[in-house]
């Protein structure tokens, strides 16, 4: 019989570099006497990220939500934006703050990304863009989405919060669309404690973003547009520089943990692994499973609750659906009958504990708890 862990195991832990290295980096900030406003640490991290992500242009922000919000603003979008209901609230909140109406498109039942085959039917004269999310690091069907956008003269933005450093057929994931947002929140593979970035190919967008993230200031005496304060500060950037040095090591550790999960879950009926990608195709951000209640014998919610009894805190990610928010209740695209795959997915998905320092023995023990839940239900069914 599986036993409860002595200490809680959470869905993730922040990737923390050696405190000595961080202290030395912060000392440089203190010595400079510049804590924000695009200092040396900000510029160095920006250069390093351009190289790491293989992008031509990057703008960094205080957090990913502000990055996406101002990125949408820079693109001068209007009217409606087709997006997915199966995402973190920030994706659609960024639309709200730009006075854009989300049009929810159902998801692909295999990848849980926006279903590219259902996008075109949702396009109207008010549509200005498609906002896709690389859910759990699984890439959207970027070629099909781009073909639709080109046909209808639409912008394409990707929420890449789960896709840091991953590639599609050898191409950096940020190569696709007009803009990609990355989150550098503490829960992400790469973090700056809080933070985010936009990558893009059009340098004019960079000039707009420079203004938008800094109050619209063209210089000390000229304000040329209405902006916000969304700058990444020097402490964030300094921490990010040190975190970036250990990201590849973390990826290797997570690869090993992923294999352990796969070896111990693959033969359990009713469990499907959603995050199958590996190596450069994977961000190793999350390890996510789908639980088929009919086949497995227990609901996702039951598994989630039972794991907590053993001090294992997985996450129902994403839950609830964005289309279920009260303020979208009147949108035709938010009706449940229009989103059958998303409505099913939100009841079946579970993000498992997944971070480099998670012991393999703990992974095996977590899988054994899940196995016992399945076996217990099988026993009941045979009575």
Tab-separated table of C-alpha atoms in Angstrom:
chain	number	residue	atom	x	y	z
A	1	UNK	CA	0.000	0.000	0.000
A	2	UNK	CA	1.210	3.482	-0.849
A	3	UNK	CA	2.061	5.763	2.055
A	4	UNK	CA	1.638	9.499	2.451
A	5	UNK	CA	4.741	11.603	1.903
A	6	UNK	CA	6.304	13.198	4.958
A	7	UNK	CA	6.552	16.570	3.190
A	8	UNK	CA	4.079	17.984	0.666
A	9	UNK	CA	4.914	17.548	-3.008
A	10	UNK	CA	3.611	20.400	-5.105
A	11	UNK	CA	2.989	20.632	-8.833
A	12	UNK	CA	6.196	22.611	-9.343
A	13	UNK	CA	9.085	24.407	-7.684
A	14	UNK	CA	10.896	27.500	-8.916
A	15	UNK	CA	14.230	26.881	-10.602
A	16	UNK	CA	16.702	28.577	-8.274
A	17	UNK	CA	20.357	29.141	-9.163
A	18	UNK	CA	23.082	29.110	-6.519
A	19	UNK	CA	22.406	31.893	-4.016
A	20	UNK	CA	26.084	32.907	-4.160
A	21	UNK	CA	25.805	33.598	-7.886
A	22	UNK	CA	22.578	35.539	-7.361
A	23	UNK	CA	24.160	37.572	-4.563
A	24	UNK	CA	27.091	38.503	-6.794
A	25	UNK	CA	24.704	39.500	-9.549
A	26	UNK	CA	22.584	41.634	-7.229
A	27	UNK	CA	25.748	43.275	-5.921
A	28	UNK	CA	26.360	44.495	-9.466
A	29	UNK	CA	22.917	46.090	-9.405
A	30	UNK	CA	23.643	47.757	-6.065
A	31	UNK	CA	27.005	49.001	-7.287
A	32	UNK	CA	25.395	50.502	-10.382
A	33	UNK	CA	22.821	52.391	-8.294
A	34	UNK	CA	20.310	51.693	-11.086
A	35	UNK	CA	17.394	49.514	-10.055
A	36	UNK	CA	15.197	49.876	-13.139
A	37	UNK	CA	14.750	51.821	-16.413
A	38	UNK	CA	16.653	49.529	-18.776
A	39	UNK	CA	19.978	49.116	-17.011
A	40	UNK	CA	22.928	46.823	-17.661
A	41	UNK	CA	21.240	43.667	-16.313
A	42	UNK	CA	18.142	44.245	-18.430
A	43	UNK	CA	20.202	44.716	-21.575
A	44	UNK	CA	22.432	41.717	-20.873
A	45	UNK	CA	19.483	39.392	-20.269
A	46	UNK	CA	17.812	40.683	-23.408
A	47	UNK	CA	20.905	39.802	-25.471
A	48	UNK	CA	21.198	36.379	-23.858
A	49	UNK	CA	17.548	35.582	-24.491
A	50	UNK	CA	17.817	36.618	-28.125
A	51	UNK	CA	20.591	34.052	-28.506
A	52	UNK	CA	18.900	31.349	-26.454
A	53	UNK	CA	15.533	31.677	-28.171
A	54	UNK	CA	17.104	32.372	-31.583
A	55	UNK	CA	15.047	35.501	-32.188
A	56	UNK	CA	15.834	38.812	-33.856
A	57	UNK	CA	13.767	41.029	-31.583
A	58	UNK	CA	12.681	40.709	-27.977
A	59	UNK	CA	11.062	43.120	-25.506
A	60	UNK	CA	10.980	42.270	-21.804
A	61	UNK	CA	8.246	43.181	-19.330
A	62	UNK	CA	7.433	43.096	-15.628
A	63	UNK	CA	5.212	40.041	-16.211
A	64	UNK	CA	3.747	37.987	-19.016
A	65	UNK	CA	0.250	39.422	-18.713
A	66	UNK	CA	1.512	42.953	-19.282
A	67	UNK	CA	3.581	41.681	-22.192
A	68	UNK	CA	0.550	40.184	-23.906
A	69	UNK	CA	-1.716	43.107	-23.060
A	70	UNK	CA	0.682	45.646	-24.570
A	71	UNK	CA	1.575	43.373	-27.461
A	72	UNK	CA	-2.068	43.292	-28.503
A	73	UNK	CA	-2.153	47.071	-28.117
A	74	UNK	CA	0.917	47.503	-30.330
A	75	UNK	CA	-0.735	45.458	-33.076
A	76	UNK	CA	-3.646	47.935	-33.052
A	77	UNK	CA	-6.274	45.209	-33.032
A	78	UNK	CA	-9.992	45.935	-33.037
A	79	UNK	CA	-13.263	44.040	-32.767
A	80	UNK	CA	-12.998	40.288	-32.287
A	81	UNK	CA	-10.126	37.890	-31.705
A	82	UNK	CA	-10.556	34.145	-32.140
A	83	UNK	CA	-8.979	32.256	-29.262
A	84	UNK	CA	-9.216	29.169	-27.087
A	85	UNK	CA	-11.317	28.770	-23.928
A	86	UNK	CA	-8.763	26.256	-22.580
A	87	UNK	CA	-6.093	28.593	-21.250
A	88	UNK	CA	-5.040	30.541	-18.180
A	89	UNK	CA	-7.304	33.571	-17.484
A	90	UNK	CA	-4.534	36.035	-18.404
A	91	UNK	CA	-4.854	35.147	-22.100
A	92	UNK	CA	-8.404	36.413	-22.397
A	93	UNK	CA	-7.977	39.107	-19.751
A	94	UNK	CA	-5.416	40.737	-22.037
A	95	UNK	CA	-8.151	40.862	-24.684
A	96	UNK	CA	-10.597	42.406	-22.218
A	97	UNK	CA	-8.183	45.190	-21.328
A	98	UNK	CA	-7.837	46.030	-25.011
A	99	UNK	CA	-11.619	46.176	-25.471
A	100	UNK	CA	-11.404	43.137	-27.732
A	101	UNK	CA	-14.128	40.500	-27.782
A	102	UNK	CA	-12.943	36.909	-27.531
A	103	UNK	CA	-14.537	34.446	-29.910
A	104	UNK	CA	-14.012	31.023	-28.395
A	105	UNK	CA	-13.014	28.192	-30.701
A	106	UNK	CA	-13.160	24.584	-29.568
A	107	UNK	CA	-9.941	22.636	-29.024
A	108	UNK	CA	-8.303	19.700	-30.738
A	109	UNK	CA	-9.030	16.566	-28.646
A	110	UNK	CA	-5.466	15.269	-29.087
A	111	UNK	CA	-3.315	18.333	-28.378
A	112	UNK	CA	-5.870	20.449	-26.472
A	113	UNK	CA	-4.768	23.439	-28.568
A	114	UNK	CA	-7.163	25.605	-30.556
A	115	UNK	CA	-8.622	23.468	-33.357
A	116	UNK	CA	-7.347	25.062	-36.556
A	117	UNK	CA	-10.037	23.295	-38.579
A	118	UNK	CA	-12.738	25.204	-36.692
A	119	UNK	CA	-11.261	28.698	-36.878
A	120	UNK	CA	-12.368	29.822	-40.317
A	121	UNK	CA	-16.067	29.295	-39.605
A	122	UNK	CA	-15.794	31.813	-36.764
A	123	UNK	CA	-14.322	34.646	-38.820
A	124	UNK	CA	-16.534	37.703	-39.345
A	125	UNK	CA	-16.011	41.227	-40.638
A	126	UNK	CA	-15.086	42.159	-37.056
A	127	UNK	CA	-12.271	39.616	-36.710
A	128	UNK	CA	-8.795	41.156	-36.494
A	129	UNK	CA	-6.611	38.335	-35.153
A	130	UNK	CA	-6.158	34.758	-34.011
A	131	UNK	CA	-4.699	34.219	-30.538
A	132	UNK	CA	-3.434	30.673	-30.107
A	133	UNK	CA	-1.944	29.057	-27.018
A	134	UNK	CA	0.763	26.386	-27.142
A	135	UNK	CA	-0.984	24.432	-24.396
A	136	UNK	CA	1.386	22.532	-22.083
A	137	UNK	CA	4.102	23.212	-24.660
A	138	UNK	CA	2.317	21.272	-27.415
A	139	UNK	CA	2.626	23.521	-30.482
A	140	UNK	CA	-0.428	24.787	-32.313
A	141	UNK	CA	-0.955	23.885	-35.968
A	142	UNK	CA	1.017	26.968	-36.962
A	143	UNK	CA	1.021	26.346	-40.706
A	144	UNK	CA	-2.736	25.938	-40.978
A	145	UNK	CA	-3.365	28.919	-38.708
A	146	UNK	CA	-1.032	31.108	-40.752
A	147	UNK	CA	-2.720	30.062	-43.996
A	148	UNK	CA	-6.093	31.093	-42.591
A	149	UNK	CA	-4.665	34.387	-41.332
A	150	UNK	CA	-3.075	35.183	-44.695
A	151	UNK	CA	-6.324	34.402	-46.515
A	152	UNK	CA	-8.332	36.750	-44.295
A	153	UNK	CA	-5.645	39.364	-43.551
A	154	UNK	CA	-5.511	38.621	-39.823
A	155	UNK	CA	-2.754	38.974	-37.262
A	156	UNK	CA	-1.532	35.891	-35.395
A	157	UNK	CA	-0.381	36.021	-31.790
A	158	UNK	CA	0.783	33.054	-29.740
A	159	UNK	CA	0.708	32.665	-25.999
A	160	UNK	CA	3.920	30.712	-25.484
A	161	UNK	CA	3.889	30.774	-21.678
A	162	UNK	CA	4.397	26.989	-21.677
A	163	UNK	CA	6.777	26.801	-24.623
A	164	UNK	CA	10.062	28.447	-23.580
A	165	UNK	CA	12.931	27.264	-25.739
A	166	UNK	CA	10.986	24.677	-27.740
A	167	UNK	CA	11.039	24.249	-31.509
A	168	UNK	CA	8.712	23.122	-34.287
A	169	UNK	CA	10.493	20.974	-36.867
A	170	UNK	CA	13.773	22.570	-35.866
A	171	UNK	CA	12.456	26.142	-36.024
A	172	UNK	CA	12.168	28.240	-32.829
A	173	UNK	CA	8.553	28.334	-31.724
A	174	UNK	CA	8.702	32.148	-31.724
A	175	UNK	CA	9.343	32.125	-35.486
A	176	UNK	CA	5.658	31.683	-36.174
A	177	UNK	CA	2.951	34.327	-36.210
A	178	UNK	CA	3.367	38.065	-35.737
A	179	UNK	CA	4.230	37.855	-32.057
A	180	UNK	CA	4.835	35.332	-29.267
A	181	UNK	CA	4.485	35.993	-25.554
A	182	UNK	CA	6.636	34.171	-23.005
A	183	UNK	CA	5.987	34.126	-19.271
A	184	UNK	CA	8.901	34.252	-16.844
A	185	UNK	CA	6.795	33.644	-13.747
A	186	UNK	CA	8.387	31.699	-10.890
A	187	UNK	CA	6.456	28.575	-11.893
A	188	UNK	CA	7.914	28.510	-15.395
A	189	UNK	CA	10.960	26.563	-16.624
A	190	UNK	CA	12.820	29.872	-16.997
A	191	UNK	CA	11.928	32.574	-14.517
A	192	UNK	CA	12.855	36.102	-13.508
A	193	UNK	CA	10.728	35.722	-10.343
A	194	UNK	CA	8.001	37.629	-12.195
A	195	UNK	CA	8.459	38.708	-15.768
A	196	UNK	CA	7.663	38.130	-19.394
A	197	UNK	CA	8.680	38.932	-22.947
A	198	UNK	CA	7.439	39.381	-26.477
A	199	UNK	CA	9.313	38.163	-29.533
A	200	UNK	CA	8.531	39.453	-33.026
A	201	UNK	CA	10.068	40.024	-36.453
A	202	UNK	CA	8.889	43.567	-37.217
A	203	UNK	CA	11.272	46.111	-35.638
A	204	UNK	CA	8.532	48.754	-35.743
A	205	UNK	CA	6.678	46.729	-33.112
A	206	UNK	CA	9.738	47.089	-30.901
A	207	UNK	CA	9.581	50.857	-31.125
A	208	UNK	CA	5.901	50.804	-30.195
A	209	UNK	CA	6.517	48.441	-27.292
A	210	UNK	CA	9.349	50.593	-25.962
A	211	UNK	CA	6.865	53.426	-25.657
A	212	UNK	CA	3.967	51.365	-24.348
A	213	UNK	CA	5.941	49.770	-21.511
A	214	UNK	CA	7.386	53.108	-20.356
A	215	UNK	CA	4.476	55.554	-20.032
A	216	UNK	CA	4.628	56.530	-23.709
A	217	UNK	CA	7.790	58.541	-23.071
A	218	UNK	CA	9.775	59.353	-26.195
A	219	UNK	CA	12.261	61.266	-24.056
A	220	UNK	CA	12.361	63.063	-20.719
A	221	UNK	CA	10.069	65.841	-21.961
A	222	UNK	CA	7.850	64.240	-24.591
A	223	UNK	CA	4.939	61.819	-24.140
A	224	UNK	CA	3.750	60.560	-27.516
A	225	UNK	CA	1.119	57.986	-26.546
A	226	UNK	CA	-0.757	56.597	-23.563
A	227	UNK	CA	1.397	53.852	-22.100
A	228	UNK	CA	1.860	51.950	-18.861
A	229	UNK	CA	4.705	51.092	-16.534
A	230	UNK	CA	5.545	47.509	-17.488
A	231	UNK	CA	9.331	47.509	-17.402
A	232	UNK	CA	11.381	44.589	-16.119
A	233	UNK	CA	13.566	45.865	-13.287
A	234	UNK	CA	17.247	45.171	-12.731
A	235	UNK	CA	16.777	42.666	-9.908
A	236	UNK	CA	14.401	40.585	-12.022
A	237	UNK	CA	16.801	40.683	-14.952
A	238	UNK	CA	19.797	39.862	-12.792
A	239	UNK	CA	18.086	36.811	-11.331
A	240	UNK	CA	17.050	35.815	-14.848
A	241	UNK	CA	20.644	35.878	-16.078
A	242	UNK	CA	21.632	33.383	-13.401
A	243	UNK	CA	18.551	31.205	-13.948
A	244	UNK	CA	19.312	31.015	-17.671
A	245	UNK	CA	22.674	29.419	-16.876
A	246	UNK	CA	20.963	26.425	-15.252
A	247	UNK	CA	17.974	25.970	-17.569
A	248	UNK	CA	19.560	23.289	-19.745
A	249	UNK	CA	20.513	21.249	-16.719
A	250	UNK	CA	16.940	21.503	-15.475
A	251	UNK	CA	15.659	20.329	-18.856
A	252	UNK	CA	17.844	17.224	-18.665
A	253	UNK	CA	16.572	16.422	-15.175
A	254	UNK	CA	12.963	16.854	-16.276
A	255	UNK	CA	13.572	14.577	-19.242
A	256	UNK	CA	14.574	11.811	-16.832
A	257	UNK	CA	11.541	12.468	-14.631
A	258	UNK	CA	9.275	12.422	-17.674
A	259	UNK	CA	10.607	8.984	-18.618
A	260	UNK	CA	9.931	7.724	-15.097
A	261	UNK	CA	6.329	8.908	-15.241
A	262	UNK	CA	5.852	7.324	-18.656
A	263	UNK	CA	7.307	3.992	-17.546
A	264	UNK	CA	5.027	3.846	-14.518
A	265	UNK	CA	1.800	5.162	-16.049
A	266	UNK	CA	1.777	3.852	-19.610
A	267	UNK	CA	0.161	0.504	-18.749
A	268	UNK	CA	-2.687	1.952	-16.671
A	269	UNK	CA	-5.943	1.900	-18.619
A	270	UNK	CA	-7.705	5.249	-18.776
A	271	UNK	CA	-4.540	7.358	-18.403
A	272	UNK	CA	-3.321	9.305	-21.456
A	273	UNK	CA	-0.130	11.339	-21.405
A	274	UNK	CA	-0.610	14.713	-23.117
A	275	UNK	CA	2.977	15.973	-22.937
A	276	UNK	CA	4.803	13.471	-25.142
A	277	UNK	CA	7.286	15.754	-26.915
A	278	UNK	CA	10.989	15.490	-26.119
A	279	UNK	CA	14.354	17.155	-26.661
A	280	UNK	CA	14.262	20.414	-28.650
A	281	UNK	CA	10.562	19.940	-29.446
A	282	UNK	CA	9.673	20.092	-25.759
A	283	UNK	CA	9.763	22.890	-23.227
A	284	UNK	CA	9.591	20.364	-20.351
A	285	UNK	CA	7.285	22.848	-18.640
A	286	UNK	CA	4.626	20.414	-17.423
A	287	UNK	CA	3.869	16.718	-17.291
A	288	UNK	CA	0.133	16.392	-17.882
A	289	UNK	CA	-2.199	13.429	-18.003
A	290	UNK	CA	-5.799	12.983	-19.090
A	291	UNK	CA	-8.005	10.691	-17.006
A	292	UNK	CA	-10.880	8.928	-18.748
A	293	UNK	CA	-13.334	8.292	-15.920
A	294	UNK	CA	-15.173	5.502	-17.734
A	295	UNK	CA	-12.030	3.513	-18.491
A	296	UNK	CA	-9.967	4.370	-15.420
A	297	UNK	CA	-12.873	3.955	-13.029
A	298	UNK	CA	-12.362	7.193	-11.119
A	299	UNK	CA	-12.922	10.805	-12.099
A	300	UNK	CA	-10.117	13.325	-12.413
A	301	UNK	CA	-11.517	15.176	-9.426
A	302	UNK	CA	-11.451	12.029	-7.323
A	303	UNK	CA	-7.832	11.347	-8.262
A	304	UNK	CA	-6.956	14.949	-7.478
A	305	UNK	CA	-8.593	14.703	-4.058
A	306	UNK	CA	-7.107	11.289	-3.239
A	307	UNK	CA	-3.580	12.451	-4.116
A	308	UNK	CA	-3.944	15.278	-1.612
A	309	UNK	CA	-4.536	12.715	1.135
A	310	UNK	CA	-1.008	11.508	0.400
A	311	UNK	CA	0.298	15.122	0.410
A	312	UNK	CA	0.608	15.175	-3.377
A	313	UNK	CA	-0.731	18.423	-4.806
A	314	UNK	CA	-1.347	18.042	-8.525
A	315	UNK	CA	-3.322	20.715	-10.377
A	316	UNK	CA	-6.528	20.772	-12.406
A	317	UNK	CA	-4.947	22.839	-15.138
A	318	UNK	CA	-6.755	24.684	-16.741
A	319	UNK	CA	-9.843	24.892	-14.604
A	320	UNK	CA	-12.360	26.448	-15.037
A	321	UNK	CA	-12.739	27.182	-18.742
A	322	UNK	CA	-12.375	30.853	-19.602
A	323	UNK	CA	-15.635	30.644	-21.553
A	324	UNK	CA	-17.386	29.831	-18.278
A	325	UNK	CA	-16.543	33.204	-16.738
A	326	UNK	CA	-19.731	35.073	-15.914
A	327	UNK	CA	-18.931	38.065	-18.110
A	328	UNK	CA	-18.781	35.865	-21.217
A	329	UNK	CA	-22.098	34.130	-20.589
A	330	UNK	CA	-23.875	36.077	-23.325
A	331	UNK	CA	-21.329	35.273	-26.034
A	332	UNK	CA	-22.639	32.726	-28.557
A	333	UNK	CA	-19.150	31.223	-28.834
A	334	UNK	CA	-19.145	30.527	-25.072
A	335	UNK	CA	-22.148	28.219	-25.202
A	336	UNK	CA	-21.264	24.710	-24.024
A	337	UNK	CA	-22.665	23.080	-27.137
A	338	UNK	CA	-20.079	24.978	-29.221
A	339	UNK	CA	-17.152	23.743	-27.105
A	340	UNK	CA	-17.664	19.997	-26.525
A	341	UNK	CA	-13.968	19.067	-26.554
A	342	UNK	CA	-12.988	21.876	-24.213
A	343	UNK	CA	-15.844	21.052	-21.823
A	344	UNK	CA	-14.650	17.446	-21.681
A	345	UNK	CA	-10.959	18.309	-21.346
A	346	UNK	CA	-11.436	20.639	-18.402
A	347	UNK	CA	-12.907	17.712	-16.447
A	348	UNK	CA	-10.123	15.255	-17.319
A	349	UNK	CA	-6.751	17.005	-17.215
A	350	UNK	CA	-4.311	16.801	-14.308
A	351	UNK	CA	-0.853	18.399	-14.166
A	352	UNK	CA	1.431	16.186	-12.115
A	353	UNK	CA	4.292	17.298	-9.839
A	354	UNK	CA	7.174	18.049	-12.189
A	355	UNK	CA	10.464	19.748	-11.389
A	356	UNK	CA	14.118	18.818	-11.614
A	357	UNK	CA	14.646	18.101	-7.920
A	358	UNK	CA	11.704	15.704	-7.715
A	359	UNK	CA	13.221	12.314	-6.754
A	360	UNK	CA	12.532	9.421	-9.112
A	361	UNK	CA	11.408	7.354	-6.132
A	362	UNK	CA	8.773	9.985	-5.421
A	363	UNK	CA	7.585	9.787	-9.018
A	364	UNK	CA	7.230	6.029	-8.703
A	365	UNK	CA	5.340	6.409	-5.427
A	366	UNK	CA	2.933	8.939	-6.964
A	367	UNK	CA	2.281	6.589	-9.859
A	368	UNK	CA	1.689	3.743	-7.421
A	369	UNK	CA	-1.010	5.795	-5.686
A	370	UNK	CA	-2.719	6.295	-9.044
A	371	UNK	CA	-2.337	2.595	-9.848
A	372	UNK	CA	-3.937	1.615	-6.543
A	373	UNK	CA	-6.872	3.929	-7.215
A	374	UNK	CA	-7.402	2.166	-10.552
A	375	UNK	CA	-7.032	-1.291	-9.062
A	376	UNK	CA	-9.396	-0.427	-6.235
A	377	UNK	CA	-12.066	0.569	-8.727
A	378	UNK	CA	-11.476	-2.609	-10.744
A	379	UNK	CA	-12.023	-4.629	-7.579
A	380	UNK	CA	-15.306	-2.846	-6.896
A	381	UNK	CA	-16.460	-3.421	-10.474
A	382	UNK	CA	-15.871	-7.164	-10.181
A	383	UNK	CA	-18.013	-7.570	-7.067
